[in-house]
Short mmCIF file of C-alpha atoms in Angstrom, two decimals:
data_model
loop_
_atom_site.label_atom_id
_atom_site.label_comp_id
_atom_site.label_asym_id
_atom_site.label_seq_id
_atom_site.Cartn_x
_atom_site.Cartn_y
_atom_site.Cartn_z
CA UNK A 14 35.13 -66.46 -10.00
CA UNK A 15 31.33 -66.13 -10.05
CA UNK A 16 29.30 -68.28 -7.65
CA UNK A 17 26.78 -70.29 -9.75
CA UNK A 18 25.24 -72.39 -6.94
CA UNK A 19 25.11 -75.46 -9.18
CA UNK A 20 25.28 -77.88 -6.28
CA UNK A 21 22.55 -76.28 -4.17
CA UNK A 22 20.54 -74.21 -6.64
CA UNK A 23 21.02 -71.16 -4.41
CA UNK A 24 21.84 -67.73 -5.99
CA UNK A 25 24.92 -67.08 -3.90
CA UNK A 26 26.14 -64.19 -6.11
CA UNK A 27 23.06 -62.13 -5.28
CA UNK A 28 23.54 -62.92 -1.58
CA UNK A 29 27.18 -61.82 -1.76
CA UNK A 30 26.31 -58.60 -3.60
CA UNK A 31 23.66 -57.77 -0.98
CA UNK A 32 26.08 -58.40 1.89
CA UNK A 33 28.83 -56.28 0.30
CA UNK A 34 26.41 -53.45 -0.54
CA UNK A 35 25.06 -53.40 3.02
CA UNK A 36 28.53 -53.40 4.53
CA UNK A 37 29.95 -50.61 2.34
CA UNK A 38 26.84 -48.38 2.31
CA UNK A 39 27.55 -46.47 5.56
CA UNK A 40 31.16 -45.71 4.58
CA UNK A 41 30.15 -44.84 1.00
CA UNK A 42 27.52 -42.45 2.29
CA UNK A 43 30.01 -40.83 4.67
CA UNK A 44 32.59 -40.36 1.88
CA UNK A 45 30.00 -38.96 -0.53
CA UNK A 46 28.73 -36.46 2.04
CA UNK A 47 32.22 -35.28 2.90
CA UNK A 48 33.34 -34.99 -0.74
CA UNK A 49 30.20 -33.05 -1.66
CA UNK A 50 30.60 -30.75 1.35
CA UNK A 51 34.26 -30.08 0.48
CA UNK A 52 33.43 -29.43 -3.18
CA UNK A 53 30.61 -27.03 -2.29
CA UNK A 54 32.81 -25.16 0.17
CA UNK A 55 35.62 -24.85 -2.40
CA UNK A 56 33.21 -23.45 -5.02
CA UNK A 57 31.72 -21.01 -2.51
CA UNK A 58 35.14 -19.80 -1.34
CA UNK A 59 36.31 -19.29 -4.92
CA UNK A 60 33.22 -17.28 -5.80
CA UNK A 61 33.64 -15.09 -2.73
CA UNK A 62 37.32 -14.63 -3.55
CA UNK A 63 36.38 -13.55 -7.09
CA UNK A 64 34.16 -10.81 -5.68
CA UNK A 65 36.97 -9.77 -3.32
CA UNK A 66 39.45 -9.54 -6.20
CA UNK A 67 37.07 -7.33 -8.18
CA UNK A 68 36.37 -5.19 -5.10
CA UNK A 69 40.07 -4.76 -4.44
CA UNK A 70 40.61 -3.27 -7.92
CA UNK A 71 37.99 -0.63 -7.15
CA UNK A 72 39.51 0.01 -3.72
CA UNK A 73 42.89 0.63 -5.37
CA UNK A 74 41.24 3.16 -7.70
CA UNK A 75 39.61 4.97 -4.79
CA UNK A 76 42.89 4.81 -2.91
CA UNK A 77 44.62 6.82 -5.62
CA UNK A 78 44.44 10.60 -5.43
CA UNK A 79 45.22 10.69 -9.13
CA UNK A 80 42.21 8.49 -9.88
CA UNK A 81 39.91 10.70 -7.81
CA UNK A 82 41.30 13.88 -9.29
CA UNK A 83 40.39 12.96 -12.84
CA UNK A 84 40.02 15.85 -15.24
CA UNK A 85 37.94 16.25 -18.37
CA UNK A 86 38.18 18.59 -21.35
CA UNK A 87 35.19 20.55 -22.67
CA UNK A 88 35.62 21.87 -26.24
CA UNK A 89 33.86 24.80 -27.89
CA UNK A 90 34.03 22.91 -31.19
CA UNK A 91 34.91 19.27 -31.75
CA UNK A 92 35.35 19.59 -35.53
CA UNK A 93 38.97 20.79 -35.37
CA UNK A 94 40.55 18.70 -32.61
CA UNK A 95 39.91 16.44 -29.64
CA UNK A 96 41.72 16.56 -26.32
CA UNK A 97 42.70 13.79 -23.88
CA UNK A 98 43.80 14.87 -20.40
CA UNK A 99 45.43 13.02 -17.52
CA UNK A 100 46.17 13.90 -13.91
CA UNK A 101 49.24 15.96 -14.91
CA UNK A 102 47.08 18.55 -16.66
CA UNK A 103 46.25 21.83 -14.98
CA UNK A 104 42.63 22.90 -14.75
CA UNK A 105 41.93 26.08 -16.69
CA UNK A 106 40.96 27.48 -20.08
CA UNK A 107 43.09 27.06 -23.21
CA UNK A 108 42.77 28.44 -26.73
CA UNK A 109 44.19 26.60 -29.74
CA UNK A 110 44.25 27.62 -33.39
CA UNK A 111 45.03 24.75 -35.79
CA UNK A 112 46.90 26.33 -38.70
CA UNK A 113 47.70 23.18 -40.65
CA UNK A 114 47.63 19.42 -40.36
CA UNK A 115 50.60 17.11 -40.70
CA UNK A 116 50.69 15.42 -44.10
CA UNK A 117 52.68 12.61 -45.71
CA UNK A 118 54.54 13.02 -48.99
CA UNK A 119 52.72 11.57 -51.98
CA UNK A 120 54.20 11.31 -55.50
CA UNK A 121 52.87 9.94 -58.76
CA UNK A 122 55.53 7.89 -60.55
CA UNK A 123 53.62 7.72 -63.84
CA UNK A 124 50.18 7.01 -65.25
CA UNK A 125 49.34 4.59 -68.06
CA UNK A 126 46.48 2.47 -69.35
CA UNK A 127 45.30 -0.37 -67.12
CA UNK A 128 46.71 -3.00 -69.52
CA UNK A 129 50.07 -1.31 -70.12
CA UNK A 130 53.23 -3.42 -69.92
CA UNK A 131 56.85 -2.24 -69.61
CA UNK A 132 60.30 -3.52 -70.58
CA UNK A 133 62.60 -0.62 -69.68
CA UNK A 134 62.86 2.12 -67.09
CA UNK A 135 64.41 2.86 -63.73
CA UNK A 136 62.46 4.09 -60.66
CA UNK A 137 64.42 5.65 -57.81
CA UNK A 138 63.28 7.31 -54.59
CA UNK A 139 64.65 8.11 -51.14
CA UNK A 140 67.51 10.08 -49.67
CA UNK A 141 71.17 9.21 -50.21
CA UNK A 142 72.13 6.07 -48.33
CA UNK A 143 68.50 4.90 -48.19
CA UNK A 144 67.68 5.02 -51.88
CA UNK A 145 65.35 2.36 -53.36
CA UNK A 146 65.89 1.37 -57.01
CA UNK A 147 63.56 -0.70 -59.19
CA UNK A 148 65.05 -1.53 -62.63
CA UNK A 149 62.16 -2.74 -64.81
CA UNK A 150 64.39 -4.72 -67.21
CA UNK A 151 65.97 -6.50 -64.23
CA UNK A 152 62.51 -7.06 -62.74
CA UNK A 153 61.38 -8.60 -66.06
CA UNK A 154 64.32 -11.02 -65.98
CA UNK A 155 63.61 -12.03 -62.38
CA UNK A 156 59.91 -12.64 -63.07
CA UNK A 157 60.75 -14.79 -66.12
CA UNK A 158 63.14 -16.84 -63.97
CA UNK A 159 60.42 -17.14 -61.35
CA UNK A 160 58.20 -18.90 -63.91
CA UNK A 161 60.91 -21.50 -64.46
CA UNK A 162 61.07 -21.99 -60.70
CA UNK A 163 57.28 -22.41 -60.58
CA UNK A 164 57.48 -25.03 -63.34
CA UNK A 165 60.09 -27.01 -61.43
CA UNK A 166 58.21 -26.73 -58.14
CA UNK A 167 54.98 -27.89 -59.79
CA UNK A 168 56.71 -30.88 -61.41
CA UNK A 169 58.44 -31.81 -58.14
CA UNK A 170 55.16 -31.67 -56.19
CA UNK A 171 53.38 -33.81 -58.79
CA UNK A 172 56.14 -36.41 -58.82
CA UNK A 173 56.19 -36.45 -55.04
CA UNK A 174 52.43 -37.14 -55.01
CA UNK A 175 52.83 -39.97 -57.53
CA UNK A 176 55.75 -41.44 -55.57
CA UNK A 177 53.84 -41.43 -52.29
CA UNK A 178 50.79 -43.03 -53.89
CA UNK A 179 52.65 -45.82 -55.69
CA UNK A 180 55.72 -46.27 -53.49
CA UNK A 181 58.46 -44.89 -55.76
CA UNK A 182 61.78 -43.73 -54.29
CA UNK A 183 62.62 -40.52 -56.16
CA UNK A 184 66.25 -40.67 -55.00
CA UNK A 185 66.68 -43.75 -57.21
CA UNK A 186 66.99 -42.63 -60.88
CA UNK A 187 65.14 -45.64 -62.28
CA UNK A 188 62.23 -45.23 -59.90
CA UNK A 189 62.10 -41.48 -60.55
CA UNK A 190 61.87 -42.25 -64.28
CA UNK A 191 58.97 -44.60 -63.56
CA UNK A 192 57.22 -41.83 -61.56
CA UNK A 193 57.67 -39.44 -64.50
CA UNK A 194 56.10 -41.99 -66.84
CA UNK A 195 53.23 -42.57 -64.42
CA UNK A 196 52.62 -38.83 -64.47
CA UNK A 197 52.77 -38.22 -68.25
CA UNK A 198 52.71 -41.53 -70.21
CA UNK A 199 49.18 -42.81 -71.01
CA UNK A 200 50.56 -46.34 -71.54
CA UNK A 201 51.93 -46.59 -68.00
CA UNK A 202 49.99 -48.81 -65.60
CA UNK A 203 49.74 -46.01 -62.97
CA UNK A 204 48.86 -43.24 -65.40
CA UNK A 205 45.93 -41.01 -64.26
CA UNK A 206 44.43 -38.87 -67.03
CA UNK A 207 42.72 -36.39 -64.69
CA UNK A 208 45.96 -35.89 -62.78
CA UNK A 209 47.92 -35.41 -66.01
CA UNK A 210 45.35 -32.96 -67.44
CA UNK A 211 45.46 -30.85 -64.28
CA UNK A 212 49.26 -30.86 -64.30
CA UNK A 213 49.42 -29.92 -67.99
CA UNK A 214 46.85 -27.15 -67.57
CA UNK A 215 48.94 -25.57 -64.81
CA UNK A 216 52.12 -25.96 -66.85
CA UNK A 217 50.43 -24.22 -69.79
CA UNK A 218 49.34 -21.33 -67.55
CA UNK A 219 52.90 -20.85 -66.30
CA UNK A 220 54.25 -21.01 -69.86
CA UNK A 221 51.69 -18.42 -71.00
CA UNK A 222 52.73 -16.11 -68.19
CA UNK A 223 56.41 -16.58 -69.06
CA UNK A 224 55.73 -15.76 -72.73
CA UNK A 225 53.77 -12.68 -71.74
CA UNK A 226 56.65 -11.46 -69.59
CA UNK A 227 59.24 -12.15 -72.28
CA UNK A 228 57.21 -10.59 -75.10
CA UNK A 229 55.21 -7.78 -73.50
CA UNK A 230 57.00 -7.00 -70.24
CA UNK A 231 55.83 -6.39 -66.67
CA UNK A 232 52.45 -5.03 -65.61
CA UNK A 233 51.64 -2.13 -63.31
CA UNK A 234 50.78 -4.36 -60.34
CA UNK A 235 54.09 -6.22 -60.72
CA UNK A 236 55.98 -2.93 -60.50
CA UNK A 237 53.88 -1.99 -57.47
CA UNK A 238 54.68 -5.29 -55.75
CA UNK A 239 58.40 -4.92 -56.50
CA UNK A 240 58.41 -1.54 -54.76
CA UNK A 241 56.44 -2.71 -51.73
CA UNK A 242 58.46 -5.91 -51.19
CA UNK A 243 61.90 -4.38 -51.62
CA UNK A 244 63.81 -5.47 -48.47
CA UNK A 245 65.23 -1.97 -48.03
CA UNK A 246 61.84 -0.27 -48.21
CA UNK A 247 60.26 0.14 -44.77
CA UNK A 248 58.65 3.56 -45.03
CA UNK A 249 56.97 3.91 -48.44
CA UNK A 250 54.04 2.08 -49.99
CA UNK A 251 53.03 2.11 -53.66
CA UNK A 252 49.34 2.07 -54.57
CA UNK A 253 47.48 1.90 -57.87
CA UNK A 254 45.14 4.85 -58.36
CA UNK A 255 42.51 4.44 -61.07
CA UNK A 256 40.98 7.41 -62.88
CA UNK A 257 39.01 7.81 -66.08
CA UNK A 258 42.01 8.01 -68.39
CA UNK A 259 44.35 5.47 -66.81
CA UNK A 260 46.01 4.00 -63.74
CA UNK A 261 48.72 5.77 -61.82
CA UNK A 262 51.37 4.29 -59.56
CA UNK A 263 51.53 6.53 -56.49
CA UNK A 264 54.15 6.47 -53.72
CA UNK A 265 52.88 7.21 -50.20
CA UNK A 266 55.11 7.89 -47.22
CA UNK A 267 54.03 5.71 -44.29
CA UNK A 268 54.27 8.55 -41.78
CA UNK A 269 53.43 12.23 -41.80
CA UNK A 270 55.86 15.07 -41.19
CA UNK A 271 58.88 16.64 -42.82
CA UNK A 272 61.29 14.21 -41.16
CA UNK A 273 59.41 11.30 -42.77
CA UNK A 274 59.42 12.60 -46.35
CA UNK A 275 60.16 10.13 -49.15
CA UNK A 276 63.01 12.15 -50.55
CA UNK A 277 63.88 12.74 -54.24
CA UNK A 278 61.82 10.70 -56.72
CA UNK A 279 62.79 9.98 -60.33
CA UNK A 280 61.52 7.87 -63.24
CA UNK A 281 63.86 7.53 -66.23
CA UNK A 282 63.96 5.58 -69.49
CA UNK A 283 60.42 4.25 -69.16
CA UNK A 284 59.47 2.12 -72.19
CA UNK A 285 56.00 0.67 -72.66
CA UNK A 286 55.21 -2.14 -75.13
CA UNK A 287 51.49 -1.69 -74.70
CA UNK A 288 50.48 1.82 -73.64
CA UNK A 289 47.52 3.85 -74.85
CA UNK A 290 48.40 6.85 -72.62
CA UNK A 291 51.07 9.33 -73.69
CA UNK A 292 53.73 9.22 -70.96
CA UNK A 293 55.22 12.45 -72.29
CA UNK A 294 52.27 14.47 -71.03
CA UNK A 295 53.06 16.24 -67.75
CA UNK A 296 49.95 14.87 -66.02
CA UNK A 297 51.00 11.33 -66.87
CA UNK A 298 54.63 11.58 -65.74
CA UNK A 299 56.35 11.79 -62.40
CA UNK A 300 55.00 14.62 -60.19
CA UNK A 301 54.48 15.52 -56.56
CA UNK A 302 50.87 15.23 -55.39
CA UNK A 303 51.32 16.22 -51.75
CA UNK A 304 54.30 17.59 -49.86
CA UNK A 305 55.34 16.33 -46.44
CA UNK A 306 54.66 18.88 -43.72
CA UNK A 307 54.45 19.11 -39.94
CA UNK A 308 51.30 20.01 -38.06
CA UNK A 309 51.19 23.56 -36.72
CA UNK A 310 49.01 24.86 -33.88
CA UNK A 311 49.11 28.33 -32.32
CA UNK A 312 48.76 28.42 -28.55
CA UNK A 313 48.45 32.15 -28.04
CA UNK A 314 51.62 33.54 -29.58
CA UNK A 315 53.45 30.22 -29.18
CA UNK A 316 53.78 27.92 -32.19
CA UNK A 317 53.41 24.19 -31.49
CA UNK A 318 54.64 21.77 -34.17
CA UNK A 319 54.48 18.01 -34.56
CA UNK A 320 55.38 15.44 -37.21
CA UNK A 321 51.98 13.79 -36.62
CA UNK A 322 48.46 15.02 -35.98
CA UNK A 323 48.66 13.65 -32.46
CA UNK A 324 50.48 16.12 -30.21
CA UNK A 325 51.35 14.29 -27.01
CA UNK A 326 52.25 16.38 -23.97
CA UNK A 327 52.85 19.53 -25.98
CA UNK A 328 51.27 20.89 -22.83
CA UNK A 329 51.71 18.81 -19.66
CA UNK A 330 48.93 16.26 -19.29
CA UNK A 331 47.21 17.16 -22.56
CA UNK A 332 47.21 15.28 -25.86
CA UNK A 333 45.77 17.05 -28.91
CA UNK A 334 44.37 14.99 -31.78
CA UNK A 335 44.14 17.35 -34.74
CA UNK A 336 41.27 16.99 -37.21
CA UNK A 337 41.01 20.16 -39.31
CA UNK A 338 42.13 23.80 -39.56
CA UNK A 339 40.27 26.05 -37.14
CA UNK A 340 40.19 27.66 -33.67
CA UNK A 341 39.01 25.87 -30.51
CA UNK A 342 38.59 26.88 -26.87
CA UNK A 343 39.23 24.12 -24.33
CA UNK A 344 38.17 24.12 -20.70
CA UNK A 345 39.89 21.60 -18.41
CA UNK A 346 38.04 20.91 -15.17
CA UNK A 347 37.49 18.21 -12.55
CA UNK A 348 35.54 15.21 -13.82
CA UNK A 349 33.11 15.02 -10.91
CA UNK A 350 30.84 12.53 -12.65
CA UNK A 351 33.84 10.22 -13.04
CA UNK A 352 34.52 10.46 -9.29
CA UNK A 353 30.92 9.55 -8.54
CA UNK A 354 31.13 6.58 -10.91
CA UNK A 355 34.19 5.33 -9.04
CA UNK A 356 32.43 5.71 -5.67
CA UNK A 357 29.37 3.93 -7.06
CA UNK A 358 31.59 1.08 -8.30
CA UNK A 359 33.00 0.82 -4.77
CA UNK A 360 29.50 0.47 -3.34
CA UNK A 361 28.40 -2.04 -6.00
CA UNK A 362 31.46 -4.26 -5.58
CA UNK A 363 31.19 -4.19 -1.78
CA UNK A 364 27.53 -5.19 -2.02
CA UNK A 365 28.44 -8.12 -4.30
CA UNK A 366 30.68 -9.49 -1.54
CA UNK A 367 27.93 -9.20 1.09
CA UNK A 368 25.28 -10.71 -1.19
CA UNK A 369 27.57 -13.59 -2.17
CA UNK A 370 28.42 -14.27 1.48
CA UNK A 371 24.71 -14.22 2.35
CA UNK A 372 24.01 -16.76 -0.40
CA UNK A 373 26.55 -19.23 0.96
CA UNK A 374 26.04 -18.76 4.70
CA UNK A 375 22.26 -18.68 5.13
CA UNK A 376 20.64 -22.05 5.58
CA UNK A 377 17.26 -22.94 4.10
CA UNK A 378 14.66 -25.70 4.27
CA UNK A 379 16.89 -27.71 1.94
CA UNK A 380 19.68 -27.80 4.49
CA UNK A 381 22.75 -25.91 5.66
CA UNK A 382 24.53 -23.61 3.19
CA UNK A 383 28.09 -24.43 2.05
CA UNK A 384 29.65 -21.87 4.41
CA UNK A 385 27.07 -21.92 7.17
CA UNK A 386 28.90 -21.28 10.42
CA UNK A 387 32.23 -20.66 8.66
CA UNK A 388 34.29 -18.60 11.11
CA UNK A 389 36.70 -17.10 8.54
CA UNK A 390 33.83 -15.74 6.42
CA UNK A 391 32.08 -14.26 9.48
CA UNK A 392 35.36 -12.68 10.54
CA UNK A 393 35.94 -11.18 7.08
CA UNK A 394 32.46 -9.62 6.93
CA UNK A 395 32.90 -8.24 10.43
CA UNK A 396 36.23 -6.65 9.50
CA UNK A 397 34.83 -5.15 6.26
CA UNK A 398 31.86 -3.67 8.11
CA UNK A 399 34.23 -2.31 10.71
CA UNK A 400 36.13 -0.37 8.04
CA UNK A 401 32.88 0.88 6.47
CA UNK A 402 31.42 2.11 9.77
CA UNK A 403 34.64 3.52 11.24
CA UNK A 404 35.37 7.24 11.65
CA UNK A 405 38.35 8.87 9.91
CA UNK A 406 40.24 11.96 10.96
CA UNK A 407 41.74 12.71 7.55
CA UNK A 408 38.66 14.62 6.41
CA UNK A 409 35.85 16.86 7.62
CA UNK A 410 33.71 14.02 6.28
CA UNK A 411 34.59 11.47 8.94
CA UNK A 412 32.12 8.76 7.90
CA UNK A 413 30.56 7.42 4.71
CA UNK A 414 27.12 8.30 5.99
CA UNK A 415 28.04 12.00 5.75
CA UNK A 416 28.42 11.44 2.00
CA UNK A 417 25.00 9.79 1.82
CA UNK A 418 26.30 6.19 1.86
CA UNK A 419 24.64 4.07 4.56
CA UNK A 420 24.22 0.39 5.47
CA UNK A 421 20.69 -1.04 5.36
CA UNK A 422 19.32 -3.86 7.51
CA UNK A 423 20.50 -6.47 4.98
CA UNK A 424 24.08 -5.30 5.41
CA UNK A 425 24.45 -3.77 1.94
CA UNK A 426 25.29 -0.14 1.15
CA UNK A 427 22.82 2.37 -0.26
CA UNK A 428 23.54 5.76 -1.83
CA UNK A 429 21.63 9.01 -1.35
CA UNK A 430 22.54 10.45 -4.76
CA UNK A 431 21.59 14.03 -3.97
CA UNK A 432 23.68 14.07 -0.81
CA UNK A 433 26.67 12.47 -2.57
CA UNK A 434 26.44 14.86 -5.55
CA UNK A 435 26.36 17.90 -3.24
CA UNK A 436 29.34 16.65 -1.21
CA UNK A 437 31.43 16.07 -4.35
CA UNK A 438 30.52 19.38 -5.95
CA UNK A 439 30.86 21.53 -2.81
CA UNK A 440 33.74 19.87 -0.94
CA UNK A 441 35.64 17.64 -3.33
CA UNK A 442 38.96 17.72 -1.44
CA UNK A 443 37.47 16.42 1.85
CA UNK A 444 35.63 13.69 -0.10
CA UNK A 445 38.93 12.59 -1.60
CA UNK A 446 40.66 12.73 1.78
CA UNK A 447 38.04 10.44 3.35
CA UNK A 448 38.95 7.73 0.86
CA UNK A 449 42.63 8.46 0.24
CA UNK A 450 43.77 10.02 3.50
CA UNK A 451 46.47 12.64 3.95
CA UNK A 452 50.19 12.60 4.65
CA UNK A 453 49.49 12.23 8.37
CA UNK A 454 46.14 10.43 8.49
CA UNK A 455 45.14 7.17 6.77
CA UNK A 456 42.02 7.07 4.63
CA UNK A 457 39.32 4.44 4.44
CA UNK A 458 40.96 2.68 1.49
CA UNK A 459 44.23 2.25 3.40
CA UNK A 460 42.42 0.24 6.07
CA UNK A 461 40.29 -1.61 3.53
CA UNK A 462 43.36 -2.84 1.64
CA UNK A 463 44.84 -4.23 4.87
CA UNK A 464 41.71 -6.36 5.33
CA UNK A 465 41.44 -7.43 1.70
CA UNK A 466 45.08 -8.48 1.46
CA UNK A 467 44.38 -11.26 3.98
CA UNK A 468 41.84 -12.75 1.58
CA UNK A 469 42.81 -11.49 -1.87
CA UNK A 470 46.42 -12.47 -2.33
CA UNK A 471 47.82 -15.92 -3.10
CA UNK A 472 48.49 -17.76 0.11
CA UNK A 473 45.73 -15.81 1.88
CA UNK A 474 43.17 -17.26 4.28
CA UNK A 475 40.85 -18.56 1.56
CA UNK A 476 43.70 -19.97 -0.50
CA UNK A 477 44.93 -21.88 2.53
CA UNK A 478 41.45 -23.22 3.28
CA UNK A 479 40.91 -24.24 -0.36
CA UNK A 480 44.25 -26.05 -0.41
CA UNK A 481 43.28 -27.92 2.77
CA UNK A 482 39.91 -28.95 1.31
CA UNK A 483 41.52 -30.19 -1.89
CA UNK A 484 44.02 -32.18 0.18
CA UNK A 485 41.13 -33.63 2.21
CA UNK A 486 39.42 -34.76 -1.00
CA UNK A 487 42.59 -36.52 -2.09
CA UNK A 488 42.60 -38.31 1.27
CA UNK A 489 38.94 -39.25 0.80
CA UNK A 490 39.79 -40.65 -2.63
CA UNK A 491 42.43 -42.87 -1.04
CA UNK A 492 39.89 -43.94 1.62
CA UNK A 493 37.48 -44.92 -1.17
CA UNK A 494 40.21 -46.90 -2.93
CA UNK A 495 40.99 -48.72 0.34
CA UNK A 496 37.27 -49.42 0.81
CA UNK A 497 37.13 -50.87 -2.71
CA UNK A 498 40.07 -53.15 -1.92
CA UNK A 499 38.49 -54.33 1.36
CA UNK A 500 35.22 -55.08 -0.39
CA UNK A 501 37.02 -57.01 -3.13
CA UNK A 502 38.79 -59.09 -0.48
CA UNK A 503 35.51 -59.58 1.36
CA UNK A 504 33.83 -60.72 -1.86
CA UNK A 505 36.57 -63.29 -2.51
CA UNK A 506 36.25 -64.59 1.09
CA UNK A 507 32.47 -64.91 0.80
CA UNK A 508 32.68 -66.68 -2.54
CA UNK A 509 35.18 -69.15 -1.10
CA UNK A 510 32.95 -69.75 1.95
CA UNK A 511 29.81 -70.27 -0.11
CA UNK A 512 31.69 -72.47 -2.58
CA UNK A 513 32.58 -74.87 0.24
CA UNK A 514 29.01 -74.72 1.51
CA UNK A 515 27.65 -75.39 -1.97
CA UNK A 516 29.99 -78.40 -2.29
CA UNK A 517 28.80 -79.83 1.03
CA UNK A 518 25.17 -79.35 0.08
CA UNK A 519 25.83 -81.06 -3.24
CA UNK A 520 27.39 -84.03 -1.43
CA UNK A 521 24.47 -84.19 0.98
CA UNK A 522 22.04 -84.15 -1.92
CA UNK A 523 23.93 -87.02 -3.57
CA UNK A 524 23.89 -89.04 -0.32
CA UNK A 525 20.20 -88.34 0.11
CA UNK A 526 19.47 -89.47 -3.42
CA UNK A 527 21.51 -92.64 -2.88
CA UNK A 528 19.68 -93.53 0.36
CA UNK A 529 16.32 -92.93 -1.20
CA UNK A 530 17.37 -95.16 -4.08
CA UNK A 531 18.41 -97.93 -1.69
CA UNK A 532 15.18 -97.74 0.28
CA UNK A 533 12.90 -97.70 -2.73
#
């Protein structure tokens, strides 16, 4: 009920709104401040945790001896092969002589004019037990039958469309007959000429195709499709190869190597109804274009063979990708630049944590930062700095500063590139030991992971704090709902109070008017 103030002329509703607004303002302000503070803290914690997660990935890399002992391959010539190496490779020099590449079997079935059609012939290929057979006469029969299927499917779809539009039930013979008339009979009330013309045009196209198949036979691309879609064919693909004097159907083995050869290929009884190329000529008939063979590489006096041009682990830790015939010298050595990149990533990711923490903990003229005074964040930074500045007995390099990595006054790490390069090049093993440790002494990354696991993993310190803040916001939402209910009740009470007052004032005004009337 809205207070109109008819009896007194007073705007009670505005008075009530002002009273309610004044009463709820302090609590509203408190709830808004707390919700905003919680939201800002959650966002800050999540951003810090994101930087920790990224940093932890880099720490894991630096904590792996294998990652630090990356190798690289230097080739005397990259035209003949490429080499990929992993930590299982042995540094040294290797000589390879690529004698031949792996190839896939390739056979021409036959070659004819582009518009040739066929009614007879049998194509067979594959080894015993896996032989694929395409009988052209049988294919012709199946394709003709497929046209009949297309005709029926087209008619069914058209009738279905008519039935849906006009409400016919096609399961009822009489109604189906009506749908058929609506589709084809110009005198029917639901006949649509455009629909009928489209339907007839598509029927005519199917009929033309059926006549072509029955009269002329199958085309080259239909034979190709029959080969490629045969359910028993999973290793050979047919392609059409066009040259100046015709189009050839060529079989290609999917994989290289002798073990993946197509097997015997034969084409017999081929009859063309429309063929301007003489199939009796040797170049137009069935012939092998490329034999299947394995790749062969000489490693000194040792012969290496492979069904493919990718030789994986022919030598431990080395994968050869063959490109062409020729000799190549390969030098496998430590990838020192890769080690430096990993160390640099460590420094960059650590600095992101510090910079992000600084952003959310330093107050400004606009007010306190989201994590200003947050004890868990201060503790984390202190622990990280403790690991960075600590001394380690696993290496002759006991501190990061000996590698040229120091902390500046802002708390972020800086790199002296010359000093780091010299340490890596001159004493790589001690550099690795500083980060990774040894069998008896922990490295820096061991201690760093202990710290990060308290903040990185699910259920860690920041996860727990975020869960608590989200729970607090749910509580604040309930508090706001309760405040809304109290204010609604207060509004009803005030309206009732002012309604009674308005009634009394109205009565007084009536009495006053009556007295004045009696005295006048």
